[in-house]
CSV table of C-alpha atoms and ligand atoms in Angstrom, one decimal:
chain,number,residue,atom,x,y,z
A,19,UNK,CA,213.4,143.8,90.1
A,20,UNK,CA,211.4,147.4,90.3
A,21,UNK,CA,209.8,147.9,86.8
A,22,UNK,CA,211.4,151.4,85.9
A,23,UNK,CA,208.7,153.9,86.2
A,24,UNK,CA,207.5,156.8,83.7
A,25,UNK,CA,205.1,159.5,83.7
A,26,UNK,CA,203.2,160.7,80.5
A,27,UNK,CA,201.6,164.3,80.7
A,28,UNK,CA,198.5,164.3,78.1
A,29,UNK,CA,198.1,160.9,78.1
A,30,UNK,CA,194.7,161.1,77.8
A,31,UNK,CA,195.3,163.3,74.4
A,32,UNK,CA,195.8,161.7,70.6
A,33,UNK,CA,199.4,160.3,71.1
A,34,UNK,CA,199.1,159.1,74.4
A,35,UNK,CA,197.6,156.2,74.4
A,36,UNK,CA,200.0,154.7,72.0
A,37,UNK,CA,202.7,155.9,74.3
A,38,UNK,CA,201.4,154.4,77.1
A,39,UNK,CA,200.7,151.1,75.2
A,40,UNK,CA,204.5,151.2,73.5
A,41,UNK,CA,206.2,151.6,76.8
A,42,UNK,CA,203.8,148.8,78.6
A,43,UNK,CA,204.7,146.6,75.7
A,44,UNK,CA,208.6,147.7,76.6
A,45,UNK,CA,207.9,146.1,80.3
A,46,UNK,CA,207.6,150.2,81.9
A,47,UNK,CA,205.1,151.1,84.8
A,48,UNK,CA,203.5,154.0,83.4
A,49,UNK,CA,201.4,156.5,84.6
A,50,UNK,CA,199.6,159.1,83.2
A,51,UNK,CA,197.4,162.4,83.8
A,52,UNK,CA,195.5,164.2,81.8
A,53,UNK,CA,192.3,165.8,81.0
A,54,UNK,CA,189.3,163.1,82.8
A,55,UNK,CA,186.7,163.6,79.9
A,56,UNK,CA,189.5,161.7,77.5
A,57,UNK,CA,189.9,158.5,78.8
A,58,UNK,CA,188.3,156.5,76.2
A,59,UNK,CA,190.8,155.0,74.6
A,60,UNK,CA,193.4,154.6,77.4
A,61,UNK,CA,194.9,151.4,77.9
A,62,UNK,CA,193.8,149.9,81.7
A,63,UNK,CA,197.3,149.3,82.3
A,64,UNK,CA,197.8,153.1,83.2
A,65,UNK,CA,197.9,154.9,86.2
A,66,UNK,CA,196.2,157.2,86.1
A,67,UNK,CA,195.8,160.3,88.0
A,68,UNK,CA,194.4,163.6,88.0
A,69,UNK,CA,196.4,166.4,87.9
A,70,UNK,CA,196.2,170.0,86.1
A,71,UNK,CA,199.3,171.1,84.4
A,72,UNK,CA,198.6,174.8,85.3
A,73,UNK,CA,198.6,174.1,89.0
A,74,UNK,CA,202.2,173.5,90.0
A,75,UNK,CA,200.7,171.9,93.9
A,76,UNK,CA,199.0,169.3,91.8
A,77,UNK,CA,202.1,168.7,89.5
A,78,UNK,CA,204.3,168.5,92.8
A,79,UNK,CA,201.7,166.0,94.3
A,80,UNK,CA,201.7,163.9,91.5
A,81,UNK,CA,205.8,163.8,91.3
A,82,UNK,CA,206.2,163.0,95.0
A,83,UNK,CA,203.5,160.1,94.4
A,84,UNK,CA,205.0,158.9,91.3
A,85,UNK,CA,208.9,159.2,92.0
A,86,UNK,CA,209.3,158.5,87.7
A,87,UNK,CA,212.6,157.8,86.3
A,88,UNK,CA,211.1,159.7,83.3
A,89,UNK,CA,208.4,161.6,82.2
A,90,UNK,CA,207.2,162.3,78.3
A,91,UNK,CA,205.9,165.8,78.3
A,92,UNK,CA,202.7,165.3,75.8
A,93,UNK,CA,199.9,167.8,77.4
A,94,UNK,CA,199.7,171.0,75.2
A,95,UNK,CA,196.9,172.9,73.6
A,96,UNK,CA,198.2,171.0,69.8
A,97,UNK,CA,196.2,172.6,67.5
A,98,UNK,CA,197.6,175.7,65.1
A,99,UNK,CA,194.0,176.5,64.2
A,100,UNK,CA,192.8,177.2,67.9
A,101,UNK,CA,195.8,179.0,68.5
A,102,UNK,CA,194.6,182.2,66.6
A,103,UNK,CA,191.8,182.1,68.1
A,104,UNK,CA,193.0,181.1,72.0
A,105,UNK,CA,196.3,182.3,71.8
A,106,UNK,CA,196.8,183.7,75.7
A,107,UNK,CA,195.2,180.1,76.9
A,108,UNK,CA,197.5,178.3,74.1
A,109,UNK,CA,200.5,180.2,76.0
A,110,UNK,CA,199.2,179.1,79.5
A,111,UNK,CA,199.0,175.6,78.4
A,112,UNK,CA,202.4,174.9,76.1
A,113,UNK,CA,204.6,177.7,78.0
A,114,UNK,CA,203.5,178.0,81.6
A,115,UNK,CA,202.6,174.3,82.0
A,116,UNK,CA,205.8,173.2,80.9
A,117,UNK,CA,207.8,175.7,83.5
A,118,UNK,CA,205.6,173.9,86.0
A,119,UNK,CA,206.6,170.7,85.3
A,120,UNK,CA,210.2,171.6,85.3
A,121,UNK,CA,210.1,173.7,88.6
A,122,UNK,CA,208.2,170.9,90.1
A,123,UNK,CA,210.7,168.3,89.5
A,124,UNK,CA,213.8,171.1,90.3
A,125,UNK,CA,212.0,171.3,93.4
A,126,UNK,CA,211.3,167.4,94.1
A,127,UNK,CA,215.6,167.4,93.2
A,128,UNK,CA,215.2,163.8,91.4
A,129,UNK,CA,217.3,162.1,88.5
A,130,UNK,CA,214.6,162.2,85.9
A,131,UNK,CA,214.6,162.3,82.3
A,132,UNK,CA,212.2,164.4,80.8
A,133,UNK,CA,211.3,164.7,77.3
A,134,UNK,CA,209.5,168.1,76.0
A,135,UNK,CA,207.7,167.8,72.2
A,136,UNK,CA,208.2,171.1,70.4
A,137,UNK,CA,207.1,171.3,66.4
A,138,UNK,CA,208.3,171.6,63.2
A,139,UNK,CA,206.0,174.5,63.2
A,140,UNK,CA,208.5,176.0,65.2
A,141,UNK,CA,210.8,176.5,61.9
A,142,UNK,CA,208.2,179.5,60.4
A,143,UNK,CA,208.9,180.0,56.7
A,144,UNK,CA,212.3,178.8,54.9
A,145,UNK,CA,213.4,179.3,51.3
A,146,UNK,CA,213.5,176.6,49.0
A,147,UNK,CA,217.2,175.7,49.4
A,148,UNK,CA,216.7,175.2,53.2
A,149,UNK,CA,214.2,172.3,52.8
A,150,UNK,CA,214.2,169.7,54.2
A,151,UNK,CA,214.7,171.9,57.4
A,152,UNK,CA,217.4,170.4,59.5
A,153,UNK,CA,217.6,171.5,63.2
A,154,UNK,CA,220.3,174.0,63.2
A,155,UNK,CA,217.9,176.8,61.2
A,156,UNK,CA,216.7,179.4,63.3
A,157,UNK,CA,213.2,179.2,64.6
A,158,UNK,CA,210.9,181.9,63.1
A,159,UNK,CA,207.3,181.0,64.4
A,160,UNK,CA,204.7,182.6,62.9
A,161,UNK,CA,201.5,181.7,64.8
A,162,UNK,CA,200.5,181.7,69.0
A,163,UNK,CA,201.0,177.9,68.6
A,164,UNK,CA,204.6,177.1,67.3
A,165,UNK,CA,205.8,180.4,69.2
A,166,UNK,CA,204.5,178.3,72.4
A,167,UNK,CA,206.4,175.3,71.4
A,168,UNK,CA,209.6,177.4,70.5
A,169,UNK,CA,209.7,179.4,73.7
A,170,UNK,CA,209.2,175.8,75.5
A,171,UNK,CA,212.0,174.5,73.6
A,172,UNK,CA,214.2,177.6,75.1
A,173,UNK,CA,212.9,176.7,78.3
A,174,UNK,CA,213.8,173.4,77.7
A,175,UNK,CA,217.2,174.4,77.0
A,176,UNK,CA,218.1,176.9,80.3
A,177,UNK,CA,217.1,173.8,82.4
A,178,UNK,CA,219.0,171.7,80.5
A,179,UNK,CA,222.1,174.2,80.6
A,180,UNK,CA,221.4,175.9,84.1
A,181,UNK,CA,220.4,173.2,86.5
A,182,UNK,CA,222.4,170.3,84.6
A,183,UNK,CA,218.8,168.5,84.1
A,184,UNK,CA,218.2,165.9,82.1
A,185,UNK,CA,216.2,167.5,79.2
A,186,UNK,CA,215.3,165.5,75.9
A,187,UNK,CA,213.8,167.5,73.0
A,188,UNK,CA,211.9,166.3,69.6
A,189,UNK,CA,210.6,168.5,67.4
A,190,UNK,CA,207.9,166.9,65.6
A,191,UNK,CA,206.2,167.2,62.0
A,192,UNK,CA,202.6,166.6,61.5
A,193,UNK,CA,201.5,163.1,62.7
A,194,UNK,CA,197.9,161.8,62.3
A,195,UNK,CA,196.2,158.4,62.8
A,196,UNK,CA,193.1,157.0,64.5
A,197,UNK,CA,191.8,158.8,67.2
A,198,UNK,CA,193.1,162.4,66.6
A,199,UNK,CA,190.1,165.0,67.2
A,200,UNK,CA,188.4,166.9,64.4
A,201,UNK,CA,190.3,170.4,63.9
A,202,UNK,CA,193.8,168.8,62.6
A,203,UNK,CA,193.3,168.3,58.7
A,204,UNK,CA,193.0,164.5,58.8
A,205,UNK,CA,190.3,164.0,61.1
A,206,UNK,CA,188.5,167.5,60.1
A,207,UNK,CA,188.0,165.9,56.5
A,208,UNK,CA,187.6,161.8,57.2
A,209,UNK,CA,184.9,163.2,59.5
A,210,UNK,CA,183.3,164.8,56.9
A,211,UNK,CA,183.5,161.7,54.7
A,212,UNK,CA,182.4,159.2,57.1
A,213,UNK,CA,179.4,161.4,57.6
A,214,UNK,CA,178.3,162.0,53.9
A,215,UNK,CA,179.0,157.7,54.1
A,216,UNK,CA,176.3,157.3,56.6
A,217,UNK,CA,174.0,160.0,54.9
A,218,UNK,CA,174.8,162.5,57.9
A,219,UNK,CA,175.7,165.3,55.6
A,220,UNK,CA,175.0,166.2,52.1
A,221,UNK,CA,177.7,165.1,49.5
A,222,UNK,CA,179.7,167.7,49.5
A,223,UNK,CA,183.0,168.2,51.7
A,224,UNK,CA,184.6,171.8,53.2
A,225,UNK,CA,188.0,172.1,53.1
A,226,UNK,CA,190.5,175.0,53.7
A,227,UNK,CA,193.6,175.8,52.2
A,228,UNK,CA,195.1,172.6,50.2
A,229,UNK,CA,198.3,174.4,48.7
A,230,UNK,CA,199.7,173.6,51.9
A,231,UNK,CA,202.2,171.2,52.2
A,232,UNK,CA,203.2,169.1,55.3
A,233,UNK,CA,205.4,166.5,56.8
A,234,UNK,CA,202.7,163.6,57.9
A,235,UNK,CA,203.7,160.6,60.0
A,236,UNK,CA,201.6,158.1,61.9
A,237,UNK,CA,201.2,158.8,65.4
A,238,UNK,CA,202.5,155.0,65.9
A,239,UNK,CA,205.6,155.9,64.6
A,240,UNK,CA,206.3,159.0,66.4
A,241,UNK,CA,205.7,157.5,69.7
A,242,UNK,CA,208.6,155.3,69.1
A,243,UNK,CA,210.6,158.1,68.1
A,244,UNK,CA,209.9,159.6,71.4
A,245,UNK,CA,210.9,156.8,73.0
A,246,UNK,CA,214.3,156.6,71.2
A,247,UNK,CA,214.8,160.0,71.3
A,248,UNK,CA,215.1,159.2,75.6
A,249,UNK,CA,216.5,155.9,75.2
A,250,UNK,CA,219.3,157.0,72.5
A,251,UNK,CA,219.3,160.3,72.3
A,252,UNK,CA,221.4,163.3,73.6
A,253,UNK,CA,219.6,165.5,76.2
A,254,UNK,CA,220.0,169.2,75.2
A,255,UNK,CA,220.0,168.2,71.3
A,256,UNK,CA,216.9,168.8,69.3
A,257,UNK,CA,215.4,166.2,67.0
A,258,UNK,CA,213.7,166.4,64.1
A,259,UNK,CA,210.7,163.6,64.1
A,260,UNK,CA,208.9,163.4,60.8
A,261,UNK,CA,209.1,161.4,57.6
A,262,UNK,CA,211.5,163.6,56.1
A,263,UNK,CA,209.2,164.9,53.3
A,264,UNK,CA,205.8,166.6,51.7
A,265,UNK,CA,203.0,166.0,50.8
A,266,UNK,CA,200.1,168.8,50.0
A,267,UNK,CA,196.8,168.4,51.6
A,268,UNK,CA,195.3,168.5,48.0
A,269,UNK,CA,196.7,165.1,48.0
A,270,UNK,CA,195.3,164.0,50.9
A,271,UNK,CA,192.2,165.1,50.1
A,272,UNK,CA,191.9,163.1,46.5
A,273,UNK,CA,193.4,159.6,48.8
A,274,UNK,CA,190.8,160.3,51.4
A,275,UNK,CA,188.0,160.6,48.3
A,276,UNK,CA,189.6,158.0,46.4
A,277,UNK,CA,189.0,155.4,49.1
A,278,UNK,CA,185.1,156.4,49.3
A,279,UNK,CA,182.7,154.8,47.1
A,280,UNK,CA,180.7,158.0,47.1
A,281,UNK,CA,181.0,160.6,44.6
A,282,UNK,CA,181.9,163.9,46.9
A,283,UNK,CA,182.0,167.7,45.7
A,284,UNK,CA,184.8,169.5,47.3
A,285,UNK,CA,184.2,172.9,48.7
A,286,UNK,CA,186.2,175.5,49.5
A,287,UNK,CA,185.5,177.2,52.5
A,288,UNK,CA,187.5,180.5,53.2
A,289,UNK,CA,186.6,180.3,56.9
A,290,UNK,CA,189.1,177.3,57.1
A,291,UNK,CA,191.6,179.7,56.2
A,292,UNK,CA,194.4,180.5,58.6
A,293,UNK,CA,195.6,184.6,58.8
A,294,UNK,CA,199.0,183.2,57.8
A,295,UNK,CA,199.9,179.5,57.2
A,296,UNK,CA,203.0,178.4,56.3
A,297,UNK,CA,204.0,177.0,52.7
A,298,UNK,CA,205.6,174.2,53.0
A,299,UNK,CA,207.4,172.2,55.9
A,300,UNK,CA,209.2,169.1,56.0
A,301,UNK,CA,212.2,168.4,58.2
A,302,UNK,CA,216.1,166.9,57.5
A,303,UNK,CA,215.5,163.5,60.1
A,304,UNK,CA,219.0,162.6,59.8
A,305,UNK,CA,220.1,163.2,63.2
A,306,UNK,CA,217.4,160.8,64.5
A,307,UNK,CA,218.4,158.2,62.0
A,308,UNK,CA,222.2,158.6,62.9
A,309,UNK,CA,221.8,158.6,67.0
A,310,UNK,CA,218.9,156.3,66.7
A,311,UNK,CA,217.8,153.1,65.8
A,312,UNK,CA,214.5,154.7,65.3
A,313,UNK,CA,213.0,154.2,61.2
A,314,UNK,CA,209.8,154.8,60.1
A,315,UNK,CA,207.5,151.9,59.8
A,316,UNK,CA,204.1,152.9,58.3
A,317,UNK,CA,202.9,154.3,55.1
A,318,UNK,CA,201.1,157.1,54.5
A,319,UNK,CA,198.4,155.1,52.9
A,320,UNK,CA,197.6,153.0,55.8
A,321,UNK,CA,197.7,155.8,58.4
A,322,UNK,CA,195.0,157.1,56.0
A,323,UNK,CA,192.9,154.4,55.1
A,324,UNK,CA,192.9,153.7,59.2
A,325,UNK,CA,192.1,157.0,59.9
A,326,UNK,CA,189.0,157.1,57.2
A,327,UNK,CA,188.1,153.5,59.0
A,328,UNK,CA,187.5,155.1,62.8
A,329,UNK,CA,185.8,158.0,61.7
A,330,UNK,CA,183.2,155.4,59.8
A,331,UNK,CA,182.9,153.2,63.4
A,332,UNK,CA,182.7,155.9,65.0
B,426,GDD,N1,192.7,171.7,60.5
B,426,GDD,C1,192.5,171.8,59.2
B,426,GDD,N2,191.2,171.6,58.8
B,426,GDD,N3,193.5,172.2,58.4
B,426,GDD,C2,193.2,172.3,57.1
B,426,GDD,C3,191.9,172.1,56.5
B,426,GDD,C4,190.8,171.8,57.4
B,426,GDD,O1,189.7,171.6,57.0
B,426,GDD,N4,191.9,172.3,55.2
B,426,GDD,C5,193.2,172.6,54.9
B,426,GDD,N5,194.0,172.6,56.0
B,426,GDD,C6,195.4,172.9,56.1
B,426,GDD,C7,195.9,173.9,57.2
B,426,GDD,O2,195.7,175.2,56.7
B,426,GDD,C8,197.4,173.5,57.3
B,426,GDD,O3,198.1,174.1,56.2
B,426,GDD,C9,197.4,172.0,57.0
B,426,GDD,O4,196.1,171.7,56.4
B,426,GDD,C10,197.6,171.1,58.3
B,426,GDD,O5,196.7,171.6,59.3
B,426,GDD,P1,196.5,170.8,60.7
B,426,GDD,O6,196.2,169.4,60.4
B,426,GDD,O7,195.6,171.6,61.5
B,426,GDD,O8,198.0,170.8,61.3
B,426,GDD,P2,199.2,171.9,61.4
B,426,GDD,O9,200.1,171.6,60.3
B,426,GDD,O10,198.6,173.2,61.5
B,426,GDD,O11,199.8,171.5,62.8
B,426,GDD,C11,200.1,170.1,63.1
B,426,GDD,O12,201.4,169.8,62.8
B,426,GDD,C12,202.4,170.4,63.7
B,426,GDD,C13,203.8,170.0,63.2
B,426,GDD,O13,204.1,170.5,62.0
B,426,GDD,C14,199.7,169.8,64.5
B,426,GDD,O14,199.7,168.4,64.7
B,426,GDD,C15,200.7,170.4,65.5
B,426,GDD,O15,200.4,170.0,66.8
B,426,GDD,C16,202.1,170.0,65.1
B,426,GDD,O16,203.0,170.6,66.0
């Protein structure tokens, strides 16, 4: 029998690969593009092929080669940070790549599920009697990043309810784990540790804003939401994917510190500081639990102590 075929976009980006490895391990053919100088830590059993998700001939190319029965949408610009500060290109990426995609595959006219990642980003600022933030509050984005990822999930939506397409959105929460490039919090400080470790960098760590507080998963886990979310899910029906509640990244910080034998003076550095960041955000995953079989498997604790572990290989 024909091993059913998918197609991750950005699978050469921090979830991908574990993707790619969960849906081998579920017996798919996958294939993959995404940026070439990111291949590192792909798995060999992905196809891989080369094609820009701003150039809708190359997107077409790459559907007529592939044929997929489904296709996880992963390639974005990801980071809130770089979005102040590239927020046209983080548009072109998130919003005009993901139009590509879908006019591609209107235009190859194939059955083909297709899942689009938004973020709980997306949600803005809610009052404390809103939290945990279930799906059916209305967006209010408040930086070039989670406007992207809201105005894909619209996009998402008039495909879905124009040209009868089979469109499967999450909406995910902060996830972190091994692998995830310095600018997202995790990495930015376990960097920083694993280089004061190895006498790289003088004892003393920069942080940004720690009153924060966020909704942190392991990227393991929220790969395998994805792939509920398309096995189990409703297309046209957003889902929350997160752990379903917060944790300030002062906390983070003092686990991250605790695990280090070295004594480490914390520094706050007001360039870290985002124009506006958002209080506190952590999402209602109920609908996922109820149409899924999908749970969350790993603890904060190991996603850190993981996390600290390849920053000090690396
Ligand atoms: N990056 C970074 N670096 N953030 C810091 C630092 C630092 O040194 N110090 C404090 N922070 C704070 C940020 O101001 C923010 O409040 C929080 O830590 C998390 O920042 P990020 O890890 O950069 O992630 P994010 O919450 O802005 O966005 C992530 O989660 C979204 C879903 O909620 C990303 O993974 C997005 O792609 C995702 O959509």
């Amino acid at each position: 029998m024909m091993r059913s075929r998918v197609l991750i976009t950005g699978v050469t980006g921090f979830s991908g690969p574990y993707l790619a490895e969960f849906l081998l391990k579920q017996g798919l053919e996958v294939w993959g593009t995404g940026l070439p100088s990111q291949e590192g830590n792909l798995s060999p059993g992905v196809i891989l092929r080369h094609a820009d998700i701003n150039r809708i001939d190359q997107i077409l190319d790459l559907l007529e080669e592939c044929r997929p029965e489904s296709i996880y949408h992963l390639a974005a610009q990801s980071s809130v940070g770089r979005s102040w500060q590239e927020p046209a290109e983080t548009m072109r990426v998130n919003l005009e790549g993901s139009i590509n995609l879908l006019e591609a595959l209107r235009k190859i006219n194939k059955a083909c599920r297709v899942l689009l990642v938004g973020s709980g980003e997306e949600y803005g600022p809610v009052s404390q009697d809103e939290l945990p933030i279930n799906e059916s509050r209305r967006p209010d984005p408040k930086n070039p990043y989670s406007l992207s990822k809201f105005f894909q999930s619209m996009i998402g939506l008039q495909y879905f309810n124009n040209y009868k397409m089979d469109i499967y959105l999450a909406r995910a929460f902060n996830h972190t784990g091994p692998g995830q490039g310095r600018g997202f919090v995790v990495p930015d400080f376990a960097s920083q540790i694993a280089a004061i470790e190895a006498e790289q960098q003088e004892p003393v760590i920069r942080v940004g804003n720690l009153a924060a507080r966020r909704d942190f998963s392991d990227v393991r886990d929220v790969a395998r939401a994805y792939w509920s979310i398309m096995e189990e899910g409703t297309p046209g029906v957003i889902y929350n994917v997160g752990s379903g509640r917060a944790i300030a990244i002062q906390e983070i910080l003092d686990y991250l510190l605790y695990l280090s034998p070295v004594k480490i003076k914390v520094e706050i550095d007001p360039d870290k500081f985002r124009p506006v960041d958002v209080p506190v955000l952590y999402g209602d995953i109920s609908r996922l639990r109820a149409d899924t079989n999908w749970r969350p498997e790993i603890p904060l604790e190991k996603t850190l102590k993981d996390t600290l572990e390849y920053w000090r290989k690396k």
